[in-house]
XYZ file of C-alpha atoms in Angstrom:
444
model
C 9.426 -3.911 -7.122
C 10.954 -0.815 -5.565
C 8.323 1.894 -4.914
C 7.990 5.214 -2.750
C 7.013 4.216 1.033
C 3.237 4.694 1.191
C 4.143 6.360 4.610
C 6.273 8.830 3.450
C 4.117 9.643 0.757
C 1.015 10.127 2.644
C 2.978 12.757 5.068
C 3.528 14.525 1.875
C 0.339 14.433 0.674
C -1.300 15.746 3.738
C 1.078 18.763 3.885
C 0.527 19.711 0.400
C -3.241 18.508 -0.587
C -4.927 20.684 1.977
C -4.941 23.508 -0.432
C -6.365 21.628 -3.527
C -10.060 22.412 -2.826
C -9.707 26.080 -3.706
C -7.608 24.865 -6.677
C -9.889 22.753 -8.427
C -13.181 22.933 -10.257
C -14.598 19.527 -10.830
C -16.818 18.182 -13.516
C -19.355 15.439 -13.547
C -18.734 12.649 -15.731
C -21.959 12.875 -17.502
C -21.462 16.729 -18.075
C -18.260 16.507 -19.877
C -18.576 17.021 -23.815
C -15.145 16.307 -25.378
C -14.954 13.623 -28.247
C -13.091 10.884 -27.471
C -13.075 9.796 -31.107
C -11.191 12.859 -32.186
C -7.089 13.472 -32.176
C -5.876 14.129 -28.852
C -2.917 14.120 -26.655
C -3.332 13.254 -22.995
C -0.777 14.215 -20.104
C -0.542 11.105 -17.697
C 1.843 11.523 -14.773
C 2.714 8.476 -12.392
C 5.099 8.000 -9.658
C 7.279 4.912 -11.023
C 10.996 5.853 -11.218
C 13.038 2.183 -11.898
C 13.922 1.414 -15.296
C 11.802 -1.750 -15.393
C 8.648 0.065 -14.095
C 8.954 2.884 -16.562
C 9.526 0.106 -19.492
C 6.422 -1.619 -18.190
C 4.252 1.758 -18.103
C 5.610 2.487 -21.566
C 4.606 -1.031 -22.919
C 1.283 -0.674 -21.468
C 0.733 2.952 -22.973
C 2.089 1.519 -26.581
C -0.908 -1.131 -26.343
C -3.362 1.458 -25.744
C -2.281 3.794 -28.301
C -2.404 0.991 -30.543
C -6.308 0.211 -29.457
C -7.138 3.953 -29.427
C -4.848 5.267 -32.600
C -6.152 8.611 -32.221
C -5.388 9.034 -28.560
C -1.763 10.156 -27.965
C -0.348 9.628 -24.531
C 2.562 11.921 -23.235
C 3.926 10.336 -20.266
C 5.845 11.696 -17.049
C 7.272 9.622 -14.497
C 8.538 9.963 -10.892
C 5.950 12.610 -9.901
C 4.877 13.032 -6.163
C 1.918 13.986 -4.955
C 3.508 17.518 -4.236
C 4.274 18.178 -7.973
C 0.925 16.839 -9.046
C -0.629 19.094 -6.523
C 1.364 22.147 -7.953
C 0.636 21.157 -11.619
C -3.229 20.834 -10.856
C -3.171 24.344 -9.137
C -1.570 26.091 -12.115
C -3.456 24.379 -14.511
C -3.095 24.791 -18.153
C -2.053 22.754 -21.225
C 0.949 21.436 -19.317
C -0.867 20.032 -16.058
C -1.713 16.123 -15.996
C -5.199 15.033 -17.257
C -4.880 11.436 -15.760
C -2.726 10.813 -12.395
C -1.567 7.643 -10.957
C -0.554 7.844 -7.397
C 1.394 5.585 -4.566
C -0.711 7.366 -1.845
C -4.107 5.621 -1.410
C -4.005 7.258 2.173
C -5.125 10.490 0.275
C -8.015 9.200 -1.547
C -10.445 10.842 1.005
C -8.871 14.196 0.443
C -8.819 13.754 -3.427
C -12.632 12.812 -3.281
C -13.557 15.502 -0.578
C -11.933 18.629 -2.405
C -12.866 17.655 -5.967
C -9.204 17.286 -7.072
C -10.262 14.008 -9.287
C -13.401 13.580 -11.030
C -16.000 11.238 -9.845
C -15.889 8.206 -12.168
C -19.278 6.559 -11.243
C -20.831 8.541 -13.943
C -18.422 6.981 -16.336
C -18.850 3.619 -14.868
C -22.467 3.723 -15.480
C -22.450 5.031 -19.004
C -20.255 2.071 -19.960
C -22.582 -0.497 -17.955
C -19.698 -1.370 -15.803
C -20.337 -2.899 -12.294
C -17.467 -1.922 -10.235
C -18.390 -4.292 -7.716
C -18.178 -7.279 -10.418
C -15.019 -5.890 -11.526
C -12.915 -5.206 -8.303
C -12.378 -6.717 -5.070
C -14.310 -5.182 -2.392
C -11.227 -3.916 -0.317
C -9.613 -2.122 -3.327
C -12.969 -0.412 -3.970
C -13.261 0.707 -0.247
C -9.718 2.559 -0.528
C -10.286 4.032 -3.861
C -13.580 5.841 -3.108
C -15.123 8.247 -0.321
C -18.614 8.750 0.652
C -19.882 7.173 -2.492
C -17.539 9.436 -4.683
C -15.384 6.787 -6.601
C -12.989 9.508 -7.638
C -10.033 6.758 -8.066
C -9.808 3.147 -9.628
C -7.491 0.546 -8.380
C -4.123 0.009 -10.957
C -2.438 -3.120 -9.549
C -2.613 -4.229 -5.423
C 0.070 -4.674 -2.789
C -0.716 -7.620 -0.258
C 1.544 -7.523 2.784
C 2.470 -10.874 4.341
C 5.732 -12.535 5.730
C 8.860 -13.288 3.936
C 11.485 -15.374 5.221
C 14.672 -17.721 5.128
C 13.831 -21.266 4.894
C 17.498 -22.052 5.504
C 17.832 -20.195 8.586
C 14.305 -21.981 9.429
C 15.867 -25.339 8.912
C 18.886 -24.403 10.977
C 16.885 -23.300 13.946
C 14.514 -26.723 13.838
C 11.683 -24.639 12.538
C 9.381 -26.657 10.253
C 6.860 -24.263 9.152
C 5.921 -20.252 9.261
C 4.156 -19.312 12.384
C 0.458 -18.673 12.594
C -0.402 -17.001 15.710
C 1.365 -14.284 17.503
C 2.527 -16.246 20.101
C 4.140 -18.723 17.618
C 5.503 -15.604 15.973
C 7.133 -14.633 19.028
C 8.582 -17.872 19.913
C 10.032 -18.206 16.122
C 11.372 -14.631 16.129
C 13.211 -15.402 19.395
C 14.670 -18.765 18.097
C 15.815 -17.340 15.034
C 17.745 -14.186 16.678
C 21.408 -14.476 17.488
C 22.760 -11.823 19.686
C 26.301 -10.512 19.726
C 27.162 -7.818 22.247
C 25.442 -4.983 21.786
C 24.229 -6.067 18.192
C 23.176 -9.146 16.358
C 24.705 -11.936 14.050
C 21.083 -12.532 13.063
C 17.766 -11.101 14.226
C 14.608 -12.966 14.030
C 12.811 -10.213 12.456
C 12.928 -6.500 12.923
C 9.880 -5.756 15.082
C 10.092 -1.812 15.415
C 7.815 0.367 13.260
C 10.524 1.721 11.611
C 11.722 -1.310 10.257
C 10.834 -0.952 6.710
C 7.041 -2.233 5.894
C 6.650 -3.215 9.869
C 4.250 -0.223 10.040
C 1.180 -0.006 12.746
C -1.230 -0.429 9.977
C -0.039 -3.850 8.489
C 0.070 -5.144 12.076
C -3.202 -3.849 13.044
C -4.726 -5.523 10.070
C -4.167 -8.829 11.792
C -6.595 -7.886 14.442
C -9.180 -6.778 12.182
C -9.477 -3.292 13.623
C -12.562 -0.851 13.100
C -10.743 2.340 12.863
C -14.262 4.427 12.676
C -17.744 3.715 14.583
C -21.040 4.051 12.933
C -21.186 7.644 13.954
C -17.842 8.554 12.061
C -15.922 9.013 15.435
C -12.149 7.728 15.625
C -12.773 4.080 17.412
C -9.045 3.406 18.580
C -9.700 3.221 22.129
C -13.031 1.594 22.023
C -11.701 -1.317 19.746
C -9.846 -3.556 21.906
C -7.372 -4.886 18.809
C -5.605 -1.629 18.511
C -4.358 -1.452 22.262
C -3.882 -5.764 22.019
C -1.780 -5.000 18.982
C 0.368 -2.312 20.625
C 1.237 -4.335 23.629
C 1.846 -7.541 21.627
C 4.254 -5.623 19.317
C 5.856 -3.770 22.278
C 6.400 -7.155 23.990
C 8.036 -8.511 20.935
C 10.657 -5.682 20.656
C 11.355 -6.177 24.603
C 11.631 -10.104 24.003
C 14.379 -9.409 21.069
C 16.617 -6.817 22.859
C 14.770 -3.920 23.460
C 14.039 -0.811 21.510
C 17.625 0.918 21.813
C 19.542 -1.756 20.715
C 17.432 -2.800 17.838
C 17.210 0.627 16.523
C 20.948 0.928 16.926
C 21.265 -2.428 14.606
C 18.421 -1.037 12.298
C 20.693 1.888 11.645
C 23.658 0.063 10.559
C 21.822 -2.131 7.710
C 21.306 -1.410 4.270
C 18.613 0.517 2.385
C 14.822 -1.220 1.944
C 15.134 -0.913 -1.762
C 18.680 -1.857 -2.401
C 20.650 -5.119 -2.747
C 22.076 -4.417 0.850
C 18.604 -5.111 2.332
C 19.178 -6.924 5.733
C 16.999 -10.092 4.262
C 18.829 -10.101 1.406
C 22.097 -10.115 3.389
C 20.830 -12.928 6.070
C 20.786 -10.362 8.704
C 17.238 -10.546 9.361
C 15.526 -14.008 8.953
C 11.970 -13.080 8.678
C 10.697 -9.798 7.091
C 7.077 -8.286 6.943
C 7.021 -7.158 3.433
C 4.595 -7.180 0.212
C 4.526 -9.202 -2.889
C 7.720 -7.905 -4.742
C 10.216 -8.817 -1.937
C 10.994 -12.430 -2.976
C 11.679 -11.442 -6.335
C 13.906 -8.568 -5.475
C 16.018 -11.020 -2.957
C 16.232 -13.452 -5.888
C 17.887 -10.330 -8.308
C 19.928 -9.439 -5.416
C 21.553 -13.002 -5.322
C 20.596 -14.349 -1.977
C 21.996 -18.169 -1.907
C 19.304 -19.347 0.497
C 15.736 -20.511 -0.396
C 12.662 -18.269 0.318
C 9.627 -18.712 1.771
C 6.441 -16.635 1.843
C 3.295 -16.878 4.067
C 0.309 -14.700 5.513
C 1.415 -12.542 8.482
C 0.219 -14.463 11.843
C -2.737 -13.630 13.788
C -3.517 -13.073 17.380
C -4.141 -16.463 18.915
C -8.047 -15.703 19.470
C -8.127 -15.215 15.899
C -6.678 -18.159 14.569
C -9.488 -19.243 12.289
C -8.779 -16.120 10.207
C -4.969 -17.035 9.393
C -4.798 -16.079 5.825
C -5.687 -12.328 5.860
C -3.526 -9.466 5.792
C -3.279 -5.884 4.785
C -4.150 -4.665 1.182
C -3.121 -1.150 -0.417
C -2.018 -0.488 -4.137
C -1.830 2.150 -6.698
C -4.659 4.315 -7.900
C -5.709 6.234 -10.770
C -7.996 9.430 -11.352
C -8.763 11.792 -13.687
C -7.800 15.787 -12.898
C -11.027 17.582 -12.211
C -9.683 20.434 -14.320
C -8.871 18.447 -17.665
C -11.031 19.289 -20.406
C -10.103 15.841 -22.044
C -12.520 14.137 -19.646
C -13.971 11.376 -21.910
C -10.620 10.609 -23.535
C -8.875 10.324 -20.314
C -11.560 8.101 -19.336
C -10.571 5.742 -22.278
C -6.838 5.594 -20.699
C -8.260 4.982 -17.300
C -10.790 2.337 -18.215
C -8.122 0.629 -20.280
C -5.478 0.470 -17.725
C -7.652 -0.496 -14.477
C -10.175 -2.830 -16.268
C -8.478 -4.387 -19.501
C -7.739 -7.784 -17.917
C -4.935 -8.182 -20.543
C -3.610 -4.412 -19.623
C -3.714 -5.316 -16.166
C -1.943 -9.088 -16.263
C 0.527 -7.637 -18.523
C 1.431 -4.834 -16.063
C 1.141 -6.909 -13.029
C 3.692 -9.510 -14.669
C 6.041 -6.605 -15.383
C 6.632 -5.230 -11.998
C 5.462 -8.247 -9.888
C 2.409 -6.508 -8.239
C -1.074 -8.278 -7.494
C -3.486 -7.735 -9.789
C -6.492 -5.340 -9.256
C -9.294 -6.853 -10.853
C -11.216 -10.200 -10.107
C -10.689 -11.350 -13.842
C -6.987 -10.522 -13.379
C -6.606 -12.721 -10.466
C -7.580 -15.636 -12.001
C -6.428 -15.172 -15.559
C -4.325 -18.149 -16.837
C -1.637 -15.279 -18.287
C -0.731 -14.368 -14.532
C 2.802 -15.493 -14.124
C 2.610 -16.901 -10.812
C 5.621 -18.406 -8.585
C 5.038 -20.130 -5.305
C 6.272 -17.276 -3.452
C 3.804 -14.979 -5.238
C 0.987 -17.103 -4.693
C 0.892 -16.555 -1.109
C 0.243 -12.821 -1.872
C -2.506 -13.761 -4.329
C -4.103 -15.669 -1.510
C -3.990 -12.902 0.750
C -5.693 -10.587 -2.019
C -8.197 -12.832 -2.463
C -9.180 -13.772 1.313
C -12.438 -12.163 2.279
C -10.873 -10.907 5.680
C -8.019 -8.829 4.252
C -8.517 -5.325 5.044
C -7.039 -1.711 4.543
C -7.277 1.581 6.192
C -10.674 3.510 5.456
C -10.501 6.615 3.386
C -11.265 9.686 5.289
C -11.560 13.510 4.634
C -8.231 14.368 6.200
C -6.376 11.922 4.131
C -3.759 10.036 5.837
C -3.456 12.313 8.634
C -5.343 9.958 11.222
C -3.179 7.602 10.089
C 0.019 9.595 11.052
C -1.675 10.621 14.260
C -2.079 6.784 15.279
C 1.557 5.982 13.841
C 2.965 9.071 16.066
C 1.317 7.370 18.924
C 2.562 3.991 18.134
C 6.125 4.948 18.128
C 5.751 6.322 21.518
C 4.330 3.326 22.714
C 7.269 1.099 21.736
C 9.643 3.529 22.944
C 8.193 3.113 26.248
C 7.062 6.550 26.860
C 3.281 5.764 27.209
C 2.267 4.441 30.652
C -1.630 4.000 30.165
C -2.071 2.468 26.306
C -5.639 2.834 26.514
C -5.976 6.634 28.015
C -3.138 7.624 25.305
C -5.446 5.774 22.365
C -8.667 8.101 23.790
C -6.526 11.294 23.373
C -5.214 10.131 20.026
C -9.299 9.380 18.871
C -9.871 13.078 20.020
C -6.937 14.489 18.123
C -8.284 12.373 14.939
C -11.837 13.710 15.397
C -10.761 17.300 15.703
C -8.497 16.870 12.555
C -11.209 15.444 10.329
C -13.900 17.877 11.483
C -11.195 20.549 10.274
C -10.572 18.759 6.837
C -14.548 18.819 6.529
């Protein structure tokens, strides 16, 4: 379902969260003393805004309040990290007690600054083994340096959504599994028309909606940081290989300028006018929500889904992908920590609650039990993304003290590469490493 672009959210969070360290006074989960059995009202802020998403949140909260009649929840939606930050700095009764954010990239900063409470003591007191509740990759992006300051609340897996009718017309019998197959299929599906296209196999530029450097890099199984914590982009050959492969695909589909000109004529990512919905693009790198959105938009073609292709020398890893998701935490300044934990625990670990929410907004469940629940509504298109989420080799971008700044630095370099502004990719990656290391050192 529609949601804020995480790259945009990360940029906002990076800009505003740098002052959180002086604004927050953290509390240990084992030190708080409020009685969760007494009458209390919690302020819960989240980022969802679509009517169907708001309805799903309200239904989830209603189930929680029924199970916890003494706890009332005041819900405020469509809240950005900027607004959340301002409220946390101001404090007071109107500040959020519980927060849900789309910005997984900022977990490192949330934890490092003490903006959110470490949930490990709460988990321990409840006798909950988080490793048996959540997939490892989701735990990786919700904690930093052992501080579990957030927990996963639903999950996004990224794969390939494609037009089966266009495939059939081009004589393509199955989705591509390796990068060389992907390039061949994208070219077969592309129908140029002068300086534009009647149909484009795929929009390969990094501005093309969810076709971001991080999504593609995941297929090369990259290691962003070395054991000593230093940025590892230049030393891991996967980054240079991915950047080179993507640049080559851009060239083969018409070149950067022609592709960007076409991209600027197509519809918005979250509207019915999306170019995949309109048949203007035959393949789309996207999340689990795209197939359902396309159906709601009234597409007339059959939709297929598959994992993203992998490098030819990693063909045995086909099935993996990039994972991200929504996070949920407790504001460190809240005086209602125990009651807040009851809400966080319910929404993130209760199988019924997680499954119902996932069904309502068409996202991947975030607990191991919910992934296997018989109540989970699974279409053939959706199953692909469940399999990607379960794949042990699926990965995410690791949390860092600078939040998502290091990703934006890498992304800016990738933009320069695809435009043809970088003559020496390895040297450029080494320089990017230096900038990332400098930024992280400052954040620490």
